Structure formats: C-alpha cells, structure tokens
Tab-separated table of C-alpha atoms in Angstrom:
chain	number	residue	atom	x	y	z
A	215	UNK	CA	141.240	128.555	110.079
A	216	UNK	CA	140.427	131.061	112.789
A	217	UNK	CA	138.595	133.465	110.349
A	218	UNK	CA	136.775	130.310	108.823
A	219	UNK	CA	135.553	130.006	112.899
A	220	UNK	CA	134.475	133.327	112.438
A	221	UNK	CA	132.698	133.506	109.473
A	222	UNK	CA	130.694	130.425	110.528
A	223	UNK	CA	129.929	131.912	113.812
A	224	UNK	CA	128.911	135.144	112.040
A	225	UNK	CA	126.949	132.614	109.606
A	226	UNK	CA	125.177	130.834	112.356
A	227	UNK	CA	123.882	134.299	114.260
A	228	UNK	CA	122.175	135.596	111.055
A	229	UNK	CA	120.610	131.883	110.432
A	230	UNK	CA	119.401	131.868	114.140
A	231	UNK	CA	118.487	136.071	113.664
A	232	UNK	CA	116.537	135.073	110.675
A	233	UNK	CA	114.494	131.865	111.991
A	234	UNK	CA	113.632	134.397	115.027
A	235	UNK	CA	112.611	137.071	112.333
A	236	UNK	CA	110.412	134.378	110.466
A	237	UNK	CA	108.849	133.375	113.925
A	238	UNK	CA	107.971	136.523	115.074
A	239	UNK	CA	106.142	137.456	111.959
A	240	UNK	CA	104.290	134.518	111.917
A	241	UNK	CA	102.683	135.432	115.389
A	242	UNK	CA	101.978	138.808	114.256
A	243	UNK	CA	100.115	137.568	111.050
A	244	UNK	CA	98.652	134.552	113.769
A	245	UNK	CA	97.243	137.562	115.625
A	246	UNK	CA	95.386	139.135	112.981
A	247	UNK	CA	94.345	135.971	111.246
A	248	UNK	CA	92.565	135.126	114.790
A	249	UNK	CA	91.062	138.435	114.913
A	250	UNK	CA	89.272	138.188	111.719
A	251	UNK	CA	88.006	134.347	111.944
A	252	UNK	CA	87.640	134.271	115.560
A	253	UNK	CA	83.633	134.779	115.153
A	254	UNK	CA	82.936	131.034	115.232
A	255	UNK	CA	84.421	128.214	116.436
A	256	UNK	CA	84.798	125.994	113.378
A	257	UNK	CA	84.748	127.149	109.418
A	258	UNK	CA	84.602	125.044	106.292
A	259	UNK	CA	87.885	125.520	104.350
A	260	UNK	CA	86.784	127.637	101.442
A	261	UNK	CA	88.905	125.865	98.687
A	262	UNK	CA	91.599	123.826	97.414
A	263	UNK	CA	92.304	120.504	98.423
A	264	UNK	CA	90.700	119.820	101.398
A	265	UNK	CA	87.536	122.617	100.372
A	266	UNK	CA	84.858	121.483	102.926
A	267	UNK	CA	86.545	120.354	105.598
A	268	UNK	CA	85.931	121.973	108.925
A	269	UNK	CA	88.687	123.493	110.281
A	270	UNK	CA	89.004	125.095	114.066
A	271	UNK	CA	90.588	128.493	114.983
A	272	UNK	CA	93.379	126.653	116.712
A	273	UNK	CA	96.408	126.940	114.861
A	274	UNK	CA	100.272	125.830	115.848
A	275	UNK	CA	103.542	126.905	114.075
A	276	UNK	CA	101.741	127.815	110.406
A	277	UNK	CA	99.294	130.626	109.721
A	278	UNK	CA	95.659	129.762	109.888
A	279	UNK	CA	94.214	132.310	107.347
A	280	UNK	CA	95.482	130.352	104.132
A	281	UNK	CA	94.325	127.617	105.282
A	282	UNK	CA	90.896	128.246	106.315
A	283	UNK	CA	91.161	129.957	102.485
A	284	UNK	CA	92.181	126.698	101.319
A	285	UNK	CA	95.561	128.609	99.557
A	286	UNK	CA	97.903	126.773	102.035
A	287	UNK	CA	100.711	124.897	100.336
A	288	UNK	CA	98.440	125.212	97.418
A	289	UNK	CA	101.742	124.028	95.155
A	290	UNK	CA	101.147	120.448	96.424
A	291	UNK	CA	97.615	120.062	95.873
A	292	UNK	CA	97.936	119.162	92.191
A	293	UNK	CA	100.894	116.303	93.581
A	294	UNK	CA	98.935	115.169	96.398
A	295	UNK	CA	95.635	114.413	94.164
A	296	UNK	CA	97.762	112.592	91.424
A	297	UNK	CA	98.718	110.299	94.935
A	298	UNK	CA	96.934	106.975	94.785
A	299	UNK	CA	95.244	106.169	98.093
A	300	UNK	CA	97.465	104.839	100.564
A	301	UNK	CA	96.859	102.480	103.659
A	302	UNK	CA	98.330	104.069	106.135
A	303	UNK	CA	100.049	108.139	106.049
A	304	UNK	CA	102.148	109.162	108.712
A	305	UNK	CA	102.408	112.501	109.507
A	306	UNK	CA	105.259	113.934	111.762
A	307	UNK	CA	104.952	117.350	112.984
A	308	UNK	CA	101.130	117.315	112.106
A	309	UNK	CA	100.423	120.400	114.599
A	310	UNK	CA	96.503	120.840	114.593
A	311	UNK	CA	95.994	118.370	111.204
A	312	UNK	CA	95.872	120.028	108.393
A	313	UNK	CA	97.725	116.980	106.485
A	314	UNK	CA	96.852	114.205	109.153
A	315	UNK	CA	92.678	115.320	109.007
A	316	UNK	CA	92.967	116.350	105.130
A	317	UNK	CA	94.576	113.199	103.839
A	318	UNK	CA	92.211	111.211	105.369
A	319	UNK	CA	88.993	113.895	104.883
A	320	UNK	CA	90.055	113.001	100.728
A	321	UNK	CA	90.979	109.781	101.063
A	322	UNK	CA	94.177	109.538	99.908
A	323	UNK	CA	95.048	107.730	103.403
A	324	UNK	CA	92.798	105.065	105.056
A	325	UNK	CA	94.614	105.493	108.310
A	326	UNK	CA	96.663	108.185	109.792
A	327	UNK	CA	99.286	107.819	112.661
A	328	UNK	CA	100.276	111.923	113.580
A	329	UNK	CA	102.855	112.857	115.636
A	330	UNK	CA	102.877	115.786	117.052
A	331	UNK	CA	105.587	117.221	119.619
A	332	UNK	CA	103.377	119.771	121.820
A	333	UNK	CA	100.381	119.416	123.796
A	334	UNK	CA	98.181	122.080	122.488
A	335	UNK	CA	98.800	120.769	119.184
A	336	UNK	CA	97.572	117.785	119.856
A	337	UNK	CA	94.503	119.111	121.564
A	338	UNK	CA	93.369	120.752	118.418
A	339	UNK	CA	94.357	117.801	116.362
A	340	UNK	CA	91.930	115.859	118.026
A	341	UNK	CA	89.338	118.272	117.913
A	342	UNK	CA	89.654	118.809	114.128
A	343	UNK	CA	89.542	115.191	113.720
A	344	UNK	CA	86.079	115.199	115.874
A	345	UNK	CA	84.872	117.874	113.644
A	346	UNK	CA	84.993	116.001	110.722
A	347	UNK	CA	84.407	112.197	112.156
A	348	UNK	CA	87.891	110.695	111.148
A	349	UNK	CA	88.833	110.387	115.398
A	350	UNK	CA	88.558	106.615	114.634
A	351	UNK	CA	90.884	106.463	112.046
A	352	UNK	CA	93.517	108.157	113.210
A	353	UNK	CA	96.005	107.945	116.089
A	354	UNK	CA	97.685	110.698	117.581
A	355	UNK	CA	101.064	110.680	119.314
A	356	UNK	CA	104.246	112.549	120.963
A	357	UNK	CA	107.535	113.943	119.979
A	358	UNK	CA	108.887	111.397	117.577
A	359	UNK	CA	111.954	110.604	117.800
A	360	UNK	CA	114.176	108.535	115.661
A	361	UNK	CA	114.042	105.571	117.416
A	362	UNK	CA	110.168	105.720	117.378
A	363	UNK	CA	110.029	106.866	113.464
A	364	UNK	CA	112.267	103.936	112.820
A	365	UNK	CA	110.237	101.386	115.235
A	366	UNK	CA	106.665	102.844	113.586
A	367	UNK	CA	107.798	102.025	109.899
A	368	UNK	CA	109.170	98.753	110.669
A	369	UNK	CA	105.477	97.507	112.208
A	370	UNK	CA	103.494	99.466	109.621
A	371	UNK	CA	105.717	97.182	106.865
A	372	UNK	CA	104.803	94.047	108.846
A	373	UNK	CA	100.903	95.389	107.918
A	374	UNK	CA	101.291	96.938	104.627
A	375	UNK	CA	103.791	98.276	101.889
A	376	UNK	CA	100.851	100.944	100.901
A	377	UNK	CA	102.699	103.792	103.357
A	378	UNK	CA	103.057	108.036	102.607
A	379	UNK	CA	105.229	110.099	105.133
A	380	UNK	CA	104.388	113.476	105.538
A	381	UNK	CA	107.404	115.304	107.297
A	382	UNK	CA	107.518	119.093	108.327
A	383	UNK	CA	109.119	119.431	111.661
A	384	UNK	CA	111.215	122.704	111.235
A	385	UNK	CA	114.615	121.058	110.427
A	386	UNK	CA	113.983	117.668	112.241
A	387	UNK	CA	114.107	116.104	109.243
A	388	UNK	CA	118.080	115.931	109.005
A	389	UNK	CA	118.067	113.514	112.098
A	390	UNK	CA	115.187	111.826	111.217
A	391	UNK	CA	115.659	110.636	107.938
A	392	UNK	CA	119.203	109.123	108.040
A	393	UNK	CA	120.736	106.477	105.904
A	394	UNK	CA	119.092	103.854	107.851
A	395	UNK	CA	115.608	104.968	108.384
A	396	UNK	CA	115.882	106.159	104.241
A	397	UNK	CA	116.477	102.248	103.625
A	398	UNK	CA	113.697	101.039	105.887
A	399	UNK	CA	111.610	103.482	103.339
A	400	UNK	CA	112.359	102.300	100.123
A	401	UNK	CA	108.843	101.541	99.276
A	402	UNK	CA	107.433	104.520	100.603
A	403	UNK	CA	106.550	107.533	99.236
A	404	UNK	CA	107.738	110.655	101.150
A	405	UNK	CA	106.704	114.069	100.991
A	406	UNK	CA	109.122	116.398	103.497
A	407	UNK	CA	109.420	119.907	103.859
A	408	UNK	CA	113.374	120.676	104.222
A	409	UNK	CA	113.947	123.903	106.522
A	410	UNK	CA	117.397	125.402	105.748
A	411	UNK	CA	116.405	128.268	107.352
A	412	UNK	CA	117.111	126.118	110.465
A	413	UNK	CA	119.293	124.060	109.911
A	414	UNK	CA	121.695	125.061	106.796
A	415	UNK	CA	122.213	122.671	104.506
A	416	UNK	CA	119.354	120.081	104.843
A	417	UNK	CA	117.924	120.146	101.380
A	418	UNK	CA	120.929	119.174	99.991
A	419	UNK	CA	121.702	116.351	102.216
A	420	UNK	CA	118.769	114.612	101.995
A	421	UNK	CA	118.579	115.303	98.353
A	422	UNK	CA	121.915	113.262	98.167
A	423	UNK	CA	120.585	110.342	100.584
A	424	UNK	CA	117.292	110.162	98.909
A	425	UNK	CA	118.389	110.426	95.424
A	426	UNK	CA	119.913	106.331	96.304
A	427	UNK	CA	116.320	104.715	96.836
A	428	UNK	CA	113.998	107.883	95.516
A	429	UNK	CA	112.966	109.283	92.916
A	430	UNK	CA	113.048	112.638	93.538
A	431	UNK	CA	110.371	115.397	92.845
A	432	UNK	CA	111.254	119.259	93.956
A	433	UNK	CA	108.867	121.671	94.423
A	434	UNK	CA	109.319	125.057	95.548
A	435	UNK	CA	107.103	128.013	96.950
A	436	UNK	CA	105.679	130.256	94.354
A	437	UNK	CA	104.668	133.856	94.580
A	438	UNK	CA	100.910	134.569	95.070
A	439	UNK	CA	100.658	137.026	92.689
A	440	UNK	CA	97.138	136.557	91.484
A	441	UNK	CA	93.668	136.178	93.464
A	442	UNK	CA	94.197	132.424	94.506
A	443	UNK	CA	90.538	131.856	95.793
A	444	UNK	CA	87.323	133.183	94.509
A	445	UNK	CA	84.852	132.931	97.545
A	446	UNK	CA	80.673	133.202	96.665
C-alpha cells in the first residue's frame, strides 16, 4: 500500500509537471502569435468554419494564430456543420468566443449564454461579439459552477428542448457533468473537451456516465501534416 502512495504521488507530480509544461508553451507560442498579428486590431478569420468572422488579438488559455487561420479545432468543423440549428448553445469556459461568437456568427445557435471564469476573458468576449453584431444575442456570465450549470439548464428546458453545450474548462468538466446534471441533459446535445492532462481519468468517466443517456461520438486531435489553409 505504501509504494501504491508513492507511485501515485510520483504519478500526480509528472501530471501537474506536464500541465505546467503545456502552459508554458502555450504563452511562448501566445507571444509570437501576438507579434505577428498584432498590426491591427481586428482580422477576418481566414477559413474554416467560422471564415469571415472578425476576430480580435485578445486571446485567453488557447493560441490565437489557428484561429485567426481558421485551422483551430478544425476536426469538429465537419460535426458542428452536420448540427441542426439550435435555440439556445451554452458555452462554458468560452474565454474570448470563439464557440459562443462562431455558433451564433453560423447560425447553428439562435442564442448563446457563455460563461466565462476570468475577467479579461470576458472583456474580449464582449468585444468580439460587438465586432460582429451578435452583443444582443448573447449573454455573458461568471465562473459557473455546478449549482449554476444545473439551475441554467433547468430554466432553459422550461423555454426550449432545442439546447447544445459546449464545455472546455480544463478538467472542470468531471464536477460539472455528474450523474445528476447528465440526467437533466438527456435531450441535449453536448460537445465537451475532456482534459486528462489535468485531471487523470476524466475521459473515461464521463464516457461511462454519458454512454447511459448519450450517444456517444469520439473525436480525437489529428496531426497537421499537410498545408491546412490556402490564403489568396
């Protein structure tokens, strides 16, 4: 038992060594990706998905380069545009909008509610929205906790059935969607970014919850080994 301790400590440092690793190279990249679009204010995103869509230089907790190319996440666009439209997405941990602005910039969502834990995130949420005229149909909130996630869903079912949730909140997730709050989504369609890099073991426990009311559908990063944008 005592070297099963260990081991787990030993487990836990290189989990917490490696999320450190990951966020440290993001600011680096962050850095650079600044340096190089940093000429203007505000660019069109150059393909993909949400192609058109202005997009600020303000960026929280994801690089801002492949998405002003339009590359990032580019594994969901395919899903996303086979969505129908929805009434209302929710989007927690929606940083500076990429989802909670593009959903509703394509229309897959007619209104957006965003959570969003930190204050400069939220700042350049709201501008993005601006940017593109969507401020009115969106509303943009706090840290959301469990309590709140569950209280949200339970008035947005009093409106509607029609609901997406768009979850990436860096491990979150396992708290968030419990056995309860999974029940209270049943009708819902769910698209959530698991971060075992975080917290070990998340995929697989919500793959087990979700697999009772869900039908599940995995997808996983691929390589960029080809040009992924062509830009005129």
């Amino acid at each position: 038992m005592k070297d099963q301790k260990i081991e787990d400590s030993k487990h836990g440092s290189w989990q917490a060594m490696r999320a450190g690793l990951y966020q440290a190279a993001f600011q680096a990249i962050d850095r650079i990706s600044l340096w190089c679009f940093s000429r203007k204010d505000e660019h069109p995103i150059a393909s993909g998905l949400f192609q058109g869509m202005m997009y600020g230089n303000e960026h929280v907790g994801s690089l801002l380069s492949p998405k002003l190319l339009g590359t990032y996440e580019m594994e969901l666009h395919q899903k996303i545009l086979e969505m129908p439209t929805f009434d209302i997405a929710m989007d927690i941990g929606a940083a500076e909008g990429w989802y909670a602005c593009g959903l509703l910039y394509i229309q897959k969502a007619k209104r957006m509610v965003a959570f969003e834990t930190t204050a400069e995130g939220r700042a350049a949420l709201r501008r993005n929205a601006e940017k593109n005229n969507l401020q009115a149909r969106i509303e943009i909130h706090g840290q959301c906790t469990k309590e709140i996630f569950r209280q949200t869903i339970l008035g947005i079912q009093k409106k509607t059935n029609s609901l997406l949730v768009v979850s990436d909140c860096e491990g979150y997730e396992k708290a968030l969607f419990a056995k309860d709050t999974i029940a209270d989504l049943k009708n819902a369609t769910l698209l959530i970014e698991t971060h075992d890099a975080f917290v070990p073991g998340v995929h697989k426990t919500l793959q087990n919850l979700l697999q009772e009311t869900h039908t599940l559908n995995e997808v996983f990063p691929k390589p960029r080994k080809n040009p992924s944008v062509v830009l005129s």
